[in-house]
CSV table of C-alpha atoms in Angstrom, one decimal:
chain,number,residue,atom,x,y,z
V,24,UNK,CA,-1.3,8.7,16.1
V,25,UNK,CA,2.6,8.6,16.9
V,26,UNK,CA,2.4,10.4,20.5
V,27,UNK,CA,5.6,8.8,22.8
V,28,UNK,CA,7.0,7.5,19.4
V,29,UNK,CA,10.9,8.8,18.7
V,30,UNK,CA,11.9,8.1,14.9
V,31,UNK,CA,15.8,8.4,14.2
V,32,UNK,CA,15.6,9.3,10.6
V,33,UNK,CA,18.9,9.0,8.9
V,34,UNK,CA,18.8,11.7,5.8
V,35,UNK,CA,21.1,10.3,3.0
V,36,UNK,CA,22.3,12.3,0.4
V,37,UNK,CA,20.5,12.5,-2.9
V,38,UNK,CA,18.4,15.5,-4.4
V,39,UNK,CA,15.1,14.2,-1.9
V,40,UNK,CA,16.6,15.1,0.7
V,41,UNK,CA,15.1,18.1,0.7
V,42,UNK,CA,11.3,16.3,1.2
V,43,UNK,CA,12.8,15.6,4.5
V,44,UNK,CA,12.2,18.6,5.9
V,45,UNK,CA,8.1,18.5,5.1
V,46,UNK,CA,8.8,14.9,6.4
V,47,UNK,CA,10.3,16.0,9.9
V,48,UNK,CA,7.0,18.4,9.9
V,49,UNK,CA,4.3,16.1,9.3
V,50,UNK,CA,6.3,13.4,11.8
V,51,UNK,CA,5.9,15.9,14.4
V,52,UNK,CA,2.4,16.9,14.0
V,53,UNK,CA,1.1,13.5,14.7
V,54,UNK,CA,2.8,13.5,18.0
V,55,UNK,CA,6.2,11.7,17.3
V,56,UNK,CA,9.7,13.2,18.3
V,57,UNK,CA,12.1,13.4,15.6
V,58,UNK,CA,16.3,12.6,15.8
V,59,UNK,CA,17.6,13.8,12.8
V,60,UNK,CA,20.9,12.3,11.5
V,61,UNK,CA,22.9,13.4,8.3
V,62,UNK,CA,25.5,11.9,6.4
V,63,UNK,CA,28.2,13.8,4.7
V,64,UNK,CA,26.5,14.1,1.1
V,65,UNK,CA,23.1,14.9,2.8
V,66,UNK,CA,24.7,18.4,4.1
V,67,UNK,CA,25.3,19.4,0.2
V,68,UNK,CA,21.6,19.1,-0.3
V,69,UNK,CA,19.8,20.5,3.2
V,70,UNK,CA,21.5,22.4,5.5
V,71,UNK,CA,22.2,20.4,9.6
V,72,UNK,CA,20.9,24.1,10.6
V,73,UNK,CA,17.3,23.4,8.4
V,74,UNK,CA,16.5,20.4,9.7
V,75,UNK,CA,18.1,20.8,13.8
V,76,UNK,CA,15.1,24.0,13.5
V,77,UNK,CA,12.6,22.0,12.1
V,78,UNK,CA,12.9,18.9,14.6
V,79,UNK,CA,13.6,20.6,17.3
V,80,UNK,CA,17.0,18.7,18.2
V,81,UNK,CA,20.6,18.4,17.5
V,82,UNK,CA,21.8,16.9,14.2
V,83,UNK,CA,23.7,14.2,14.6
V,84,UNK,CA,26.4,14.1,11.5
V,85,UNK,CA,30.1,12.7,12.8
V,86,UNK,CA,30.9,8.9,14.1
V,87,UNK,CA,33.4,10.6,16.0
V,88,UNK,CA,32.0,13.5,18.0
V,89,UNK,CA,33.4,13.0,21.8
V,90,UNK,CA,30.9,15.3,23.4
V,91,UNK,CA,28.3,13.6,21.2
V,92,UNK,CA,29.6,10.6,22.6
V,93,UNK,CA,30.0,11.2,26.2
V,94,UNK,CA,26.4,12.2,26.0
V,95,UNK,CA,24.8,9.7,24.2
V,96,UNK,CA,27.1,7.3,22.5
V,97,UNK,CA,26.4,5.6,19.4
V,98,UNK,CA,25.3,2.4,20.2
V,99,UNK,CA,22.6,4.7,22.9
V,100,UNK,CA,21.4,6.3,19.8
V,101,UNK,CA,20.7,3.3,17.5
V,102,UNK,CA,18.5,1.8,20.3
V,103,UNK,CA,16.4,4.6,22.0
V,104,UNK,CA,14.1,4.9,18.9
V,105,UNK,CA,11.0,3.0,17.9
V,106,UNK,CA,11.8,3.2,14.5
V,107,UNK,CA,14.8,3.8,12.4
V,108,UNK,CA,13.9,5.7,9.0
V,109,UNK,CA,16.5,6.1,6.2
V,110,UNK,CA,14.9,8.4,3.4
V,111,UNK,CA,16.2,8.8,0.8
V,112,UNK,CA,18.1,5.6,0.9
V,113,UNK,CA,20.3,6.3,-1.8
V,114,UNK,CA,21.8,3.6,-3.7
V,115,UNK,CA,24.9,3.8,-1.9
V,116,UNK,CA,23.0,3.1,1.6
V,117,UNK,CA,21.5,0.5,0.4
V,118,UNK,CA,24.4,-1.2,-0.8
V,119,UNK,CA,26.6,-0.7,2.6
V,120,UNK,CA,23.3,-1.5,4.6
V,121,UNK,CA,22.9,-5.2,2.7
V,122,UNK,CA,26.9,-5.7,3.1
V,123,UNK,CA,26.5,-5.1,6.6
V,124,UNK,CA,29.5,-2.0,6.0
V,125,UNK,CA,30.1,1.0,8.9
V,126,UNK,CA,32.4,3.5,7.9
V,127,UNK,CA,30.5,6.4,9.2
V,128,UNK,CA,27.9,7.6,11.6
V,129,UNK,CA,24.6,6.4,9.8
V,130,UNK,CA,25.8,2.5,8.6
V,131,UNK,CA,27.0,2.5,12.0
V,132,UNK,CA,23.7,3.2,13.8
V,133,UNK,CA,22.2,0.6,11.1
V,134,UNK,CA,24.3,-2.0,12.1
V,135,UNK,CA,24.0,-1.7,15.7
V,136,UNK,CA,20.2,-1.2,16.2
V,137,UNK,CA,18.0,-3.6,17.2
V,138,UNK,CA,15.0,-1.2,16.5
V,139,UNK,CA,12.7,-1.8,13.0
V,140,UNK,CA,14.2,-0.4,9.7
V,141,UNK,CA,12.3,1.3,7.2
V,142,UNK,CA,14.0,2.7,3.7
V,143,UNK,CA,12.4,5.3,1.3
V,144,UNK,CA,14.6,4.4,-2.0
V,145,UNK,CA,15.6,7.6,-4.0
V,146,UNK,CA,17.7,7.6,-7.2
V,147,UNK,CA,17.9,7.2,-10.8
V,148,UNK,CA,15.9,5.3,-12.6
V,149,UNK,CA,18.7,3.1,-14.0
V,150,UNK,CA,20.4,2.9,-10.9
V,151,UNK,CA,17.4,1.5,-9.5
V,152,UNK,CA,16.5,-1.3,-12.0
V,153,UNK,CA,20.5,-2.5,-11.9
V,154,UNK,CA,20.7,-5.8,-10.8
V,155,UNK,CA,22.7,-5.0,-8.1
V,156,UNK,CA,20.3,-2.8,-6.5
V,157,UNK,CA,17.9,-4.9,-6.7
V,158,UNK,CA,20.0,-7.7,-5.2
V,159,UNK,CA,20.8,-5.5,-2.6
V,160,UNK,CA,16.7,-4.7,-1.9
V,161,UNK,CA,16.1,-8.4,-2.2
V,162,UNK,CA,18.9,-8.9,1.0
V,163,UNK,CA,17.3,-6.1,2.9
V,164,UNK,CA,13.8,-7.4,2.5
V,165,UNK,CA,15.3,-10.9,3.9
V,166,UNK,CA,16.7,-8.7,7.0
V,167,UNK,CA,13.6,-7.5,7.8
V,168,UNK,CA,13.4,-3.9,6.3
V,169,UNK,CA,10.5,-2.4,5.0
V,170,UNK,CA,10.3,-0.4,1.7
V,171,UNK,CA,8.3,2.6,0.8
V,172,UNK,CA,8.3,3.7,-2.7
V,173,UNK,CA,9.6,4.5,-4.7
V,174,UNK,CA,7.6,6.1,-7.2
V,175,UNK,CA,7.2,6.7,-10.5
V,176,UNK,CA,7.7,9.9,-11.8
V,177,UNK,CA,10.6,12.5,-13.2
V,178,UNK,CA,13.8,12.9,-11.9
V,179,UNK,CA,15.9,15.7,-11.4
V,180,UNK,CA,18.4,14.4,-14.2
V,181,UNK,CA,15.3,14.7,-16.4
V,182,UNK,CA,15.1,10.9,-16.6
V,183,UNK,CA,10.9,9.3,-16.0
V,184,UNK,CA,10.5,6.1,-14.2
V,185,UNK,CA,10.6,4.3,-10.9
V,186,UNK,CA,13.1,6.1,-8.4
V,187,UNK,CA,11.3,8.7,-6.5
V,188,UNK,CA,11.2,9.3,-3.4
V,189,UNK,CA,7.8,8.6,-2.1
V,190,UNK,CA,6.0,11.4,-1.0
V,191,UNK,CA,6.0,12.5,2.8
V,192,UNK,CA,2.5,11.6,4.0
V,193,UNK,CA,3.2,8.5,1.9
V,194,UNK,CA,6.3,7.9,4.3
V,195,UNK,CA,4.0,8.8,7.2
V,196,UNK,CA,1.6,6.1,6.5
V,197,UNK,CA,3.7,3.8,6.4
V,198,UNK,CA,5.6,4.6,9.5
V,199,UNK,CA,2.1,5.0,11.5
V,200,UNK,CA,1.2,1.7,9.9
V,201,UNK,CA,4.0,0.6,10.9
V,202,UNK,CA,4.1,2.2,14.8
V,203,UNK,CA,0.8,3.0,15.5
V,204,UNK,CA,-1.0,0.8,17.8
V,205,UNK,CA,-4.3,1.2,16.4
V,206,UNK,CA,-7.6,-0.5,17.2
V,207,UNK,CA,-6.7,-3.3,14.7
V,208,UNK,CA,-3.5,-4.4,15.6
V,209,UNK,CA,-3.0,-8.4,15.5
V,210,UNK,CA,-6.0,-8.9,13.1
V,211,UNK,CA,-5.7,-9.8,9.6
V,212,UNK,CA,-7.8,-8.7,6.7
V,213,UNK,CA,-7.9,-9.8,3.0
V,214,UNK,CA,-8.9,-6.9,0.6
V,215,UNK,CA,-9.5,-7.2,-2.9
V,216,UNK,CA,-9.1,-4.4,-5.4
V,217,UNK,CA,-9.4,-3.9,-9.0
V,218,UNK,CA,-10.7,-5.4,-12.0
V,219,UNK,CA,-9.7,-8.9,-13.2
V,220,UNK,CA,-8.8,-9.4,-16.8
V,221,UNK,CA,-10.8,-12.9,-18.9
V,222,UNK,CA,-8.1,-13.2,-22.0
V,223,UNK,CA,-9.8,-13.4,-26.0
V,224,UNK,CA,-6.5,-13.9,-27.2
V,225,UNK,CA,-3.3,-13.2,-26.2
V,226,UNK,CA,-4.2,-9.0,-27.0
V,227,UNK,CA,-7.8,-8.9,-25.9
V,228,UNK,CA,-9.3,-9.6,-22.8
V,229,UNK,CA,-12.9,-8.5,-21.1
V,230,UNK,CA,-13.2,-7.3,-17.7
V,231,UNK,CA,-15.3,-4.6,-15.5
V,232,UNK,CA,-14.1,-0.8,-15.4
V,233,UNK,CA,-12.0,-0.4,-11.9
V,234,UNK,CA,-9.6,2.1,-11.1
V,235,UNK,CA,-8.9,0.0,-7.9
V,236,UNK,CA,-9.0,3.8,-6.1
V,237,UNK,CA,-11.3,2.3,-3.4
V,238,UNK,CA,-9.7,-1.3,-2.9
V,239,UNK,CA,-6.5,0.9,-2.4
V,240,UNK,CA,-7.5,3.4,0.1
V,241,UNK,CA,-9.6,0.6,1.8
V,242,UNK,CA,-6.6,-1.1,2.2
V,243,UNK,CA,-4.2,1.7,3.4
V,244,UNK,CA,-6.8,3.0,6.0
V,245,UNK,CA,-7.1,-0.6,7.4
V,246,UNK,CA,-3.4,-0.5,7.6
V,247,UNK,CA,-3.6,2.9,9.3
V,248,UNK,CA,-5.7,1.4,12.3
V,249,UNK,CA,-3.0,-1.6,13.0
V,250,UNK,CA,-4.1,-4.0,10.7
V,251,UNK,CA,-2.1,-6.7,8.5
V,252,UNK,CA,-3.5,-6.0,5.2
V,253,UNK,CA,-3.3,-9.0,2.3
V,254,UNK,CA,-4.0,-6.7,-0.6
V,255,UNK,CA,-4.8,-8.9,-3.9
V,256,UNK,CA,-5.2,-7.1,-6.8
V,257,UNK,CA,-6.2,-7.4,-10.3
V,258,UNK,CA,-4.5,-4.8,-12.8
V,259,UNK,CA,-5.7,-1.5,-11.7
V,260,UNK,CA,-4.8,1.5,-12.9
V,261,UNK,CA,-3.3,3.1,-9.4
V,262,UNK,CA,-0.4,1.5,-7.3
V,263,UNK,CA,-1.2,-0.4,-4.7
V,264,UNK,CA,-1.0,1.1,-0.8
V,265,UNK,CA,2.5,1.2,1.2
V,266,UNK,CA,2.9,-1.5,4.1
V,267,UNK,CA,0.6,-4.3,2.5
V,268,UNK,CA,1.5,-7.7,1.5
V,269,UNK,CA,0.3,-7.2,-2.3
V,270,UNK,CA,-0.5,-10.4,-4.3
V,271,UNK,CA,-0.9,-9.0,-8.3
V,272,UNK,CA,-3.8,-11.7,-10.1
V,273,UNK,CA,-5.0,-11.2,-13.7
V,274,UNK,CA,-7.9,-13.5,-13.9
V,275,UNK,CA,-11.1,-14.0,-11.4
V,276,UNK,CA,-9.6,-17.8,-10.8
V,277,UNK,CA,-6.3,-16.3,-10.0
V,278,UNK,CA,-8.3,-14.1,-7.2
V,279,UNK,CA,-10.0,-16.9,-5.9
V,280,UNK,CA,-6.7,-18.8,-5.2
V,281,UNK,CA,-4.9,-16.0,-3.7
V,282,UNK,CA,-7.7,-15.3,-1.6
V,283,UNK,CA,-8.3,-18.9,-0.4
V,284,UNK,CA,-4.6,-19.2,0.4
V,285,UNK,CA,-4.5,-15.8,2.2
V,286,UNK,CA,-7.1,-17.4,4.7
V,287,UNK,CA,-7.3,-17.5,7.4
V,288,UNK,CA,-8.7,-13.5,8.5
V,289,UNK,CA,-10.4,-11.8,10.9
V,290,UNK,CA,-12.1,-10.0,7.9
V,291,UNK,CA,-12.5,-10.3,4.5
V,292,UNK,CA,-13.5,-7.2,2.3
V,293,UNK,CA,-14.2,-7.6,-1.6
V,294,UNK,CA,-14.1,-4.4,-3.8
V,295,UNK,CA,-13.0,-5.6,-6.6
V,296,UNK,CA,-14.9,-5.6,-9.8
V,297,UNK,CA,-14.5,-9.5,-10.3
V,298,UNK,CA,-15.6,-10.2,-14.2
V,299,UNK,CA,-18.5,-12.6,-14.1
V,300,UNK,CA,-17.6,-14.4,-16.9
V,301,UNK,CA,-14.9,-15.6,-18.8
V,302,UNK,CA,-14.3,-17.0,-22.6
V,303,UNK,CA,-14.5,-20.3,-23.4
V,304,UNK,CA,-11.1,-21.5,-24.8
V,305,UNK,CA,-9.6,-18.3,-25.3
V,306,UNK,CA,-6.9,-18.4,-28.0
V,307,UNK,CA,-3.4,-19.0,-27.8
V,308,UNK,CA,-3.0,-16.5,-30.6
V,309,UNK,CA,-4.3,-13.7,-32.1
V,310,UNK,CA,-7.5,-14.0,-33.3
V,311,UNK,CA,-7.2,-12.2,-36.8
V,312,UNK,CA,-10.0,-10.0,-38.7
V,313,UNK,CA,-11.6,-11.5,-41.7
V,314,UNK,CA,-13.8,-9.4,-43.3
V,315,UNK,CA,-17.3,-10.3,-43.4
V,316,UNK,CA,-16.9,-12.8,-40.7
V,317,UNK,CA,-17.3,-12.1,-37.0
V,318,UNK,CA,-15.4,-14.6,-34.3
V,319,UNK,CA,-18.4,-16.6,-32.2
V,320,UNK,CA,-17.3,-16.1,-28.5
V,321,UNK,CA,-18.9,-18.6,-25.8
V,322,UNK,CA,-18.9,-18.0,-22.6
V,323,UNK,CA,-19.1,-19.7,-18.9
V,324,UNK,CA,-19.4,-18.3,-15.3
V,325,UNK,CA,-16.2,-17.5,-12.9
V,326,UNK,CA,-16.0,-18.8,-9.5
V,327,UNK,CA,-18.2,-16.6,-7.2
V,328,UNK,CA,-15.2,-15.7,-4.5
V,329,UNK,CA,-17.2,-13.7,-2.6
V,330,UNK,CA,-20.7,-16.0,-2.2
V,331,UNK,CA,-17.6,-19.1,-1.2
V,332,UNK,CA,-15.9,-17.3,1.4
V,333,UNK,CA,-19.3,-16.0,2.7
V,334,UNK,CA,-20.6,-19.4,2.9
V,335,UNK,CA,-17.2,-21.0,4.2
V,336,UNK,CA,-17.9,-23.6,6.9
V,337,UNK,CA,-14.1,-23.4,8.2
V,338,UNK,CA,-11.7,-20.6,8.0
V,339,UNK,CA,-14.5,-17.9,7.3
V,340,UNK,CA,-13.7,-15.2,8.5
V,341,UNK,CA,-15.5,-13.3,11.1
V,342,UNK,CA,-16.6,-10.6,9.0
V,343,UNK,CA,-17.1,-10.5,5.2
V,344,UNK,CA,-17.5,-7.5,3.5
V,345,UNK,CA,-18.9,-7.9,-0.2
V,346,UNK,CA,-19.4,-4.3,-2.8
V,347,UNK,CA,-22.1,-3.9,-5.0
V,348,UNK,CA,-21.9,-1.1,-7.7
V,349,UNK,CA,-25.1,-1.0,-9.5
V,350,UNK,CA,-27.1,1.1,-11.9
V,351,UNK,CA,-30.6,0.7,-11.0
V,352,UNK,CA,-33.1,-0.4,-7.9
V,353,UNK,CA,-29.6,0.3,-6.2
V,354,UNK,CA,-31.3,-0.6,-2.4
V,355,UNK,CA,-32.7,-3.6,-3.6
V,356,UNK,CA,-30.1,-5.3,-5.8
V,357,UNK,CA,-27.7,-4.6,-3.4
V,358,UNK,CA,-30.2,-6.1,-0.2
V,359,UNK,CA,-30.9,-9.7,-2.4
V,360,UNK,CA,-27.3,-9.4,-3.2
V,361,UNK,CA,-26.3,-10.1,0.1
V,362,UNK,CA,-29.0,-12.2,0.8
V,363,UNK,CA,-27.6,-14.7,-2.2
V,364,UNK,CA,-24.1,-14.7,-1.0
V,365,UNK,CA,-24.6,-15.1,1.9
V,366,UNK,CA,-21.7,-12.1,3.6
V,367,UNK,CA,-22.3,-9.8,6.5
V,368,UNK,CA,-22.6,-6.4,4.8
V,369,UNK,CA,-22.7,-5.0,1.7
V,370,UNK,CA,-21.7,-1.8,0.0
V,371,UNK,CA,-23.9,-0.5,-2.7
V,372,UNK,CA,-22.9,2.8,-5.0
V,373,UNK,CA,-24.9,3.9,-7.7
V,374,UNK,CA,-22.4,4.1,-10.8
V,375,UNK,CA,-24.7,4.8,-13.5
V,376,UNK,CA,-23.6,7.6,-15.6
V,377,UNK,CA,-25.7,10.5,-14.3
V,378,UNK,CA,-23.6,10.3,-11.2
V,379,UNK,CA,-20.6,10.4,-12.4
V,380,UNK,CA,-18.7,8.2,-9.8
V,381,UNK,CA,-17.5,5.3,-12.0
V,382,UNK,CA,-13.4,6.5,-12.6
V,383,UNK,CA,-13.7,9.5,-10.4
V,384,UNK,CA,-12.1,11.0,-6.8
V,385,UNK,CA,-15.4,10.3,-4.8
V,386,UNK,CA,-18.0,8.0,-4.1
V,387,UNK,CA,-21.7,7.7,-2.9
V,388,UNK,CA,-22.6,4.5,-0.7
V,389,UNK,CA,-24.9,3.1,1.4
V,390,UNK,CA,-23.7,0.3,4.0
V,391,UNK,CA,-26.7,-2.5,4.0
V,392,UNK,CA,-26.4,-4.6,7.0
V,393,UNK,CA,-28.6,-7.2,9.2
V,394,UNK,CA,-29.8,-3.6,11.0
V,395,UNK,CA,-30.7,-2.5,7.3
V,396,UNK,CA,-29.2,0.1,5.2
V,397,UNK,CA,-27.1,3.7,6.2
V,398,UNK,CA,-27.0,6.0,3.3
V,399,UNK,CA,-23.4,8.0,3.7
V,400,UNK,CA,-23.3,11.4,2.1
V,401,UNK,CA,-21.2,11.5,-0.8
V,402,UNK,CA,-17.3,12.1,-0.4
V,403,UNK,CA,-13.7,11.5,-2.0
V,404,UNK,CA,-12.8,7.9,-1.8
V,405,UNK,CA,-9.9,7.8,0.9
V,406,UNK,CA,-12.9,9.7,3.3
V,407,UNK,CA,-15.1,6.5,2.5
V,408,UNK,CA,-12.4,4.1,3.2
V,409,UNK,CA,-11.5,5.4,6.2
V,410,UNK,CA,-15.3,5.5,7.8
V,411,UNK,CA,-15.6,2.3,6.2
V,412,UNK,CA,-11.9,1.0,8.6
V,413,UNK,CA,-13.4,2.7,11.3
V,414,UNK,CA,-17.1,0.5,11.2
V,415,UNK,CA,-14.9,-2.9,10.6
V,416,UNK,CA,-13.1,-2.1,13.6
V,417,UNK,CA,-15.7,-1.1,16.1
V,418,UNK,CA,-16.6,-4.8,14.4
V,419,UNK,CA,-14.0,-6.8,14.8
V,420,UNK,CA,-13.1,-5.2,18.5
């Protein structure tokens, strides 16, 4: 996926470092060369020897390196890459990369390339929610850089929160997003993920069961082929993909708007579990418990987004994918289904509870189309995702 690619990967110098060196490994296994480059602090946590074996070159650590420079100079070596990669970008990068500061080899290459910049932010949980670092990710995002991570999770200084580095083949999704040009490069796809939330009250809502797991790897496998993913998503339990434009919605209305605006797309794919209905007049506050006395809901129908878009007379796009997760006469709900809305496939899983699939790692589906329906065997979500990029794109191509 990344054969003739070169990545310059700039290793600052926090406790992730060390991920760097699965990170130089999976790099080169999907074809790209690796030019590693070091700063000072990075040397206290990975050793220049560690990661010159690992990609197979020199490590570049020292602004001021004559041979270095008679060789390749600096300026040479910010340019000859198709990507630049800082990870981790400690906060101390990021600061001197949004001030635009080059006091030693790796703020210099920054501010002299002309090649795409990609950051994978590592540090403490407080230092990352500081206004200032946030400024600074703010000016960076205006500069064009993209951001991968970071996650949530604990931290070396026994701290839990957002800060860490995102995993390698995180990292390298994003970068073959990001270089890779796939089958779907320069066509744009709307994905929808997730359930939406219909408020009571201010505390209680209704809404569908939906992880989002699907809409998620749906979304990160179209990236994978080339494609600009518009990822809206209702409040689902996982995070959304790297390398997406995410829109966050509560409400099925919400949806509907984001997706309208995202139009126009070459594609359109809806897997999230939109709630059909929502409450009339929902209460600005709590609605308390009286004993003896239950609270009279009323209820009226959200805006079908999928049966609008499918029946769009302008802007629809070319191919509209629409989910249908049933417990019974699976085939045949799903086959009027799309019949009624009116989209050009449909895919139906069986979630009833003897199957086990509603919340879990895999799924079962069948693709119904205008050529009729394709039963695929069952396997983990990010497997169906990926089949499912592979049929848009033989689509769309």
């Amino acid at each position: 996926m990344l054969s003739g690619k070169r990545i310059l990967l700039i290793i600052g110098g926090g406790i992730a470092a060390y991920k760097c060196l699965d990170l130089i490994r999976r790099l080169r296994e999907r074809g790209a060369a690796v030019t590693p480059v070091m700063t000072r602090a990075a040397a206290e946590f990975v050793t220049p020897l560690s990661v010159s074996a690992l990609a197979g070159e020199k490590v570049y650590t020292d602004l001021f390196d004559l041979t270095d420079e008679a060789e390749m100079g600096h300026i040479q070596l910010s340019r000859v890459a198709d990507l630049v990669l800082v990870a981790p970008a400690t906060a101390d990068l990021m600061a001197k990369m949004a001030q635009g500061m080059a006091g030693d080899l790796a703020t210099t290459l920054l501010l002299a390339t002309d090649t795409p910049v990609m950051i994978a932010p590592a540090m403490n949980v407080r230092m990352w929610e500081h206004r200032a670092t946030q400024r600074n990710l703010e000016v960076l995002k205006g500069d064009g850089v993209s951001v991968v991570g970071p996650n949530d999770g604990d931290m070396a200084c026994g701290e839990y929160g957002p800060g860490r580095m995102a995993e390698p083949l995180e990292i390298v999704d994003a970068v073959v997003g990001a270089l890779a040009d796939g089958p779907l490069h320069g066509k744009r796809i709307v994905v929808t993920s997730g359930p939406t939330h219909e408020p009571i009250d201010p505390v209680r809502y209704i809404a569908n069961r939906s992880s989002g797991a699907q809409g998620k790897a749906i979304a990160a496998a179209l990236r994978a082929l080339g494609a600009e993913v518009v990822f809206v998503t209702g409040p689902a339990d996982v995070a959304p993909p790297d390398g997406v434009e995410v829109v966050r919605v509560e409400t099925a209305r919400e949806m509907r708007a984001a997706v309208l605006a995202a139009l126009p797309a070459d594609a359109a794919v809806f897997a999230a579990a939109v709630a059909d209905w929502r409450v009339v007049g929902a209460s600005d506050s709590k609605i308390k418990k009286v004993a003896g006395a239950l609270p009279t809901l009323a209820f009226e129908e959200n805006p079908d987004i999928l049966a609008e878009v499918s029946q769009m007379t302008e802007d629809r796009p070319g191919l509209v994918v629409g989910f249908a997760a049933e417990t019974n006469d699976v085939i045949e709900n799903a086959t009027a289904k799309r019949t009624r809305k009116g989209c050009d496939w449909i895919v139906a899983n069986d979630v009833s509870p003897a199957t086990g699939i509603m919340g879990g790692s895999e799924n079962a589906v069948t693709l119904i189309s205008d050529t009729g329906a394709e039963a695929w065997p069952r396997m983990g979500k990010d497997a169906v995702a990926r089949q499912l990029a592979a049929r848009i794109a033989d689509a769309l191509v």
